[in-house]
Each structure stands twice: as structure tokens, then as C-alpha cells.
């Protein structure tokens, strides 16, 4: 029950809606990148219907290039807008949530919470696994996708260029669809329960590191003040 309550409170404060709004406020270009993510698969499908193989490949390359550049630009913008004197966004708000809702504040309590979260993730991962599931998935995809590509080249080799081009276009279209579906599933996975548990565990360690850094900084300031006082006293005595 505790993990469910923790996840519920974390989603309410740091879930998809809040993160998306924060990202848009920080970097409005992200709306353009998301629009490209939705628009380009439609364009690729339209080009497939017209059997324009070269344009399909060109569009896929442009699509992947825009996603790569957009991701790099967004990371840089988020890094530059990170609050000072903290290691990550929402870290202070995260600590306040743990303290106010769950009375978790000390280093020992944070470490124990991290242990519980890791055990929970291990249990979820163990229950999700099926024997040979990864092998079955790869084997199924390899038969369909690789077989289609091989058949396309065989048709082109035997002189059936039109049929071969059609199969090759179908292969590229399926590949584009898989890339798009993969991106969508990744987004859903990033906002799943296990992903939130990873985030919480990560923020716990960031919070501990942040405390350590701030503690060392405070000690350094105290030493500097002490040295300044000693020097001032020596000057006054002279």
C-alpha cells in the first residue's frame, strides 16, 4: 500500500501533465518537435501510397534528423534553465513532498526508501518476465521484416523491378511505422509505474548528493569566516 500511495502522490505532483507544462514553458520549440513527430509518419504513408521510394527514404532521414536535433536542443534548454544551487528540477519540491506526506527526511530514511523501491521494481520485473519472450519476439520480427526485404531484392534481381520496388517501399513503410510506434510506446513507458519508481530512486540519490554538496559548501564558508575573524583580530591587536 505504501508504494501505491507514494506513486499516487508523485504522479499528482510530478506526473505527465505537470512535466509537459513545465517543458513547454521552458522550451516552446518542443511543440514544433511533437508536431513533426505526428506529421512525418503521415507524410511517409502518403509517399508509400504513391510508390515514391526515394522520397520516402529522404523523408525518413529528415524525420530522424529533426528528432535528433530537437532532442539535443531541448536538453540544452532544460539544462540552462535549471534552478541554481540544486542538481535537478523539482528536487526541493520532491523533498517537501516526502517530508510533509510521508515524514521522510533524514539520510537513513531516504536510503531505506530507496531499498524498498528497488525491491518493488525487482518484484515487478520478475512477475513480468516470460521464458524465451525476447527470443520469440525477435524471431517473429526477423521472419517478417527480413524475409520481406530479401524477397524485394530477389524480385529486383530477377528483373521484376516494379514488384521489387513495391516490396521495398512496403519494407521502408513498415520500418517507419515501427519507429513511430516505438517512440509512442517509449513515451507511455516513461510515464508508467516502473518509470516513476526509477525517477523517485534517482531523485533520492540526487537529494542525498545535493545535501552533501550544500553541507560541504556551508563548512567551507564557516572556515572562510573563521580565518577572516582571526586575521581581523590580529590586525586589531597590532
XYZ file of C-alpha atoms in Angstrom:
238
model
C 0.000 0.000 0.000
C 2.809 2.415 0.830
C 4.316 2.221 -2.674
C 0.883 2.805 -4.244
C 0.370 5.898 -2.076
C 3.861 7.148 -2.916
C 3.259 6.685 -6.644
C -0.153 8.356 -6.459
C 1.255 11.422 -4.716
C 4.290 11.571 -7.006
C 2.133 11.369 -10.152
C -0.126 14.117 -8.823
C 2.806 16.481 -8.296
C 5.315 15.394 -10.940
C 3.233 13.461 -13.481
C 2.914 13.866 -17.242
C 0.718 16.977 -17.163
C 2.989 18.951 -14.840
C 6.175 17.858 -16.628
C 4.711 18.689 -20.048
C 3.584 22.160 -18.955
C 6.999 22.840 -17.427
C 8.781 21.687 -20.592
C 6.590 23.880 -22.803
C 7.179 26.902 -20.573
C 10.907 26.287 -20.655
C 11.176 25.450 -24.359
C 8.267 26.309 -26.652
C 10.099 24.657 -29.580
C 9.061 21.294 -28.154
C 5.564 21.833 -29.607
C 7.120 22.004 -33.076
C 9.095 18.793 -32.497
C 5.961 16.983 -31.321
C 4.090 18.226 -34.392
C 6.833 16.830 -36.629
C 6.593 13.501 -34.784
C 2.901 13.277 -35.682
C 3.106 14.767 -39.184
C 6.050 12.919 -40.727
C 4.649 9.354 -40.370
C 1.530 10.570 -42.227
C 3.720 12.019 -44.998
C 5.708 8.777 -45.212
C 2.461 6.792 -45.504
C 1.244 9.097 -48.276
C 4.519 8.719 -50.188
C 4.219 4.947 -49.799
C 0.783 5.031 -51.418
C 2.350 6.868 -54.376
C 5.283 4.390 -54.573
C 7.814 7.223 -54.268
C 10.667 5.216 -52.749
C 13.383 7.876 -52.954
C 11.155 10.499 -51.357
C 10.198 8.049 -48.608
C 13.837 7.435 -47.708
C 14.601 11.166 -47.841
C 11.621 11.958 -45.604
C 12.673 9.299 -43.071
C 16.209 10.713 -42.904
C 14.867 14.252 -42.406
C 12.428 12.948 -39.771
C 15.174 11.222 -37.753
C 17.491 14.230 -38.134
C 14.841 16.631 -36.808
C 14.112 14.364 -33.845
C 17.840 14.148 -33.030
C 18.439 17.905 -33.316
C 15.238 18.641 -31.407
C 16.241 16.325 -28.583
C 19.683 17.916 -28.280
C 18.240 21.447 -28.337
C 15.633 20.598 -25.714
C 18.212 19.048 -23.385
C 20.422 22.140 -23.692
C 17.486 24.492 -22.999
C 16.370 22.473 -19.953
C 19.932 22.390 -18.617
C 20.314 26.157 -18.938
C 17.011 26.801 -17.165
C 17.761 24.514 -14.193
C 17.441 26.364 -10.871
C 20.708 27.416 -9.239
C 22.099 25.693 -6.142
C 20.285 22.464 -6.963
C 21.139 19.418 -9.056
C 17.776 18.910 -10.765
C 14.309 20.294 -11.420
C 11.701 19.829 -8.681
C 14.264 18.429 -6.247
C 13.251 20.782 -3.448
C 9.559 20.142 -4.106
C 10.286 16.402 -4.056
C 11.916 16.679 -0.630
C 8.978 18.714 0.662
C 6.560 16.033 -0.566
C 8.458 13.262 1.225
C 8.662 15.296 4.418
C 5.080 16.583 4.547
C 3.223 13.490 3.314
C 5.410 10.558 4.402
C 7.585 12.098 7.162
C 10.716 11.008 5.322
C 13.510 13.491 5.858
C 16.760 12.034 7.204
C 19.504 10.378 5.154
C 18.793 6.991 6.747
C 15.083 7.234 5.891
C 15.879 8.172 2.279
C 18.233 5.213 1.910
C 15.652 2.816 3.371
C 13.023 4.192 0.998
C 15.365 3.592 -1.918
C 15.859 -0.027 -0.813
C 12.091 -0.578 -0.693
C 11.675 0.952 -4.159
C 14.392 -1.259 -5.621
C 12.770 -4.362 -4.109
C 9.427 -3.301 -5.581
C 10.998 -2.892 -9.032
C 12.646 -6.314 -8.784
C 9.296 -7.919 -7.928
C 7.546 -6.179 -10.838
C 10.304 -7.161 -13.257
C 10.232 -10.780 -12.069
C 6.440 -11.037 -12.455
C 6.560 -9.519 -15.941
C 9.097 -11.943 -17.403
C 8.078 -14.922 -19.554
C 10.529 -17.662 -20.593
C 12.086 -17.006 -24.022
C 9.798 -13.998 -24.621
C 12.612 -11.859 -26.070
C 13.777 -14.666 -28.385
C 10.215 -15.242 -29.637
C 9.714 -11.517 -30.295
C 12.991 -11.127 -32.210
C 12.401 -14.330 -34.191
C 8.902 -13.207 -35.248
C 10.093 -9.763 -36.347
C 13.120 -11.205 -38.168
C 10.984 -13.632 -40.213
C 8.538 -10.971 -41.334
C 10.763 -7.920 -41.829
C 13.978 -9.535 -43.037
C 12.039 -12.003 -45.221
C 10.188 -9.130 -46.876
C 13.433 -7.270 -47.590
C 15.080 -10.391 -49.023
C 12.063 -11.069 -51.235
C 12.186 -7.480 -52.541
C 15.822 -7.859 -53.581
C 15.122 -11.249 -55.184
C 12.377 -9.670 -57.293
C 14.680 -6.844 -58.392
C 17.444 -9.356 -59.196
C 15.066 -11.447 -61.325
C 14.076 -8.391 -63.363
C 10.766 -7.638 -61.660
C 11.810 -4.103 -60.726
C 8.288 -2.774 -60.268
C 7.275 -5.563 -57.899
C 10.631 -5.375 -56.096
C 10.307 -1.611 -55.633
C 6.804 -2.081 -54.229
C 8.015 -4.634 -51.684
C 10.973 -2.423 -50.808
C 8.613 0.529 -50.300
C 6.445 -1.664 -48.084
C 9.532 -2.637 -46.049
C 10.522 1.013 -45.523
C 6.923 1.935 -44.679
C 6.703 -0.831 -42.055
C 10.065 0.279 -40.652
C 8.808 3.865 -40.354
C 5.626 2.659 -38.636
C 7.681 0.566 -36.191
C 9.904 3.553 -35.387
C 6.821 5.691 -34.755
C 5.131 3.036 -32.595
C 8.399 2.536 -30.718
C 8.540 6.251 -29.930
C 4.922 6.280 -28.751
C 5.418 3.193 -26.576
C 8.560 4.739 -25.131
C 6.570 7.815 -24.096
C 3.920 5.629 -22.433
C 6.644 3.596 -20.739
C 8.289 6.742 -19.404
C 5.069 7.554 -17.576
C 4.438 4.036 -16.297
C 4.672 2.878 -12.684
C 8.145 1.379 -13.021
C 9.455 4.513 -14.698
C 8.146 6.650 -11.830
C 9.850 4.331 -9.344
C 13.133 4.778 -11.212
C 12.628 8.552 -11.109
C 11.949 8.530 -7.370
C 15.019 6.373 -6.696
C 17.129 8.677 -8.873
C 15.842 11.793 -7.101
C 16.554 10.244 -3.715
C 20.224 9.868 -4.607
C 20.284 13.348 -6.138
C 18.812 14.720 -2.909
C 21.476 12.952 -0.838
C 24.227 14.266 -3.107
C 22.683 17.744 -3.017
C 22.680 17.684 0.791
C 26.305 16.577 0.826
C 27.375 19.346 -1.569
C 25.499 22.027 0.348
C 26.882 20.725 3.639
C 30.448 20.922 2.345
C 29.782 24.411 0.971
C 28.477 25.584 4.349
C 31.515 24.129 6.117
C 33.796 25.865 3.630
C 32.049 29.170 4.297
C 32.409 28.659 8.050
C 36.138 28.003 7.659
C 36.498 31.116 5.496
C 34.650 33.241 8.080
C 36.779 31.819 10.886
C 40.003 32.648 9.034
C 38.749 36.166 8.345
C 37.953 36.655 12.053
C 41.450 35.502 13.063
C 43.092 37.870 10.578
C 40.894 40.765 11.776
C 41.786 40.090 15.417
C 45.500 40.029 14.594
C 45.202 43.368 12.826
C 43.356 44.901 15.794
C 45.965 43.615 18.268
C 48.713 45.192 16.197
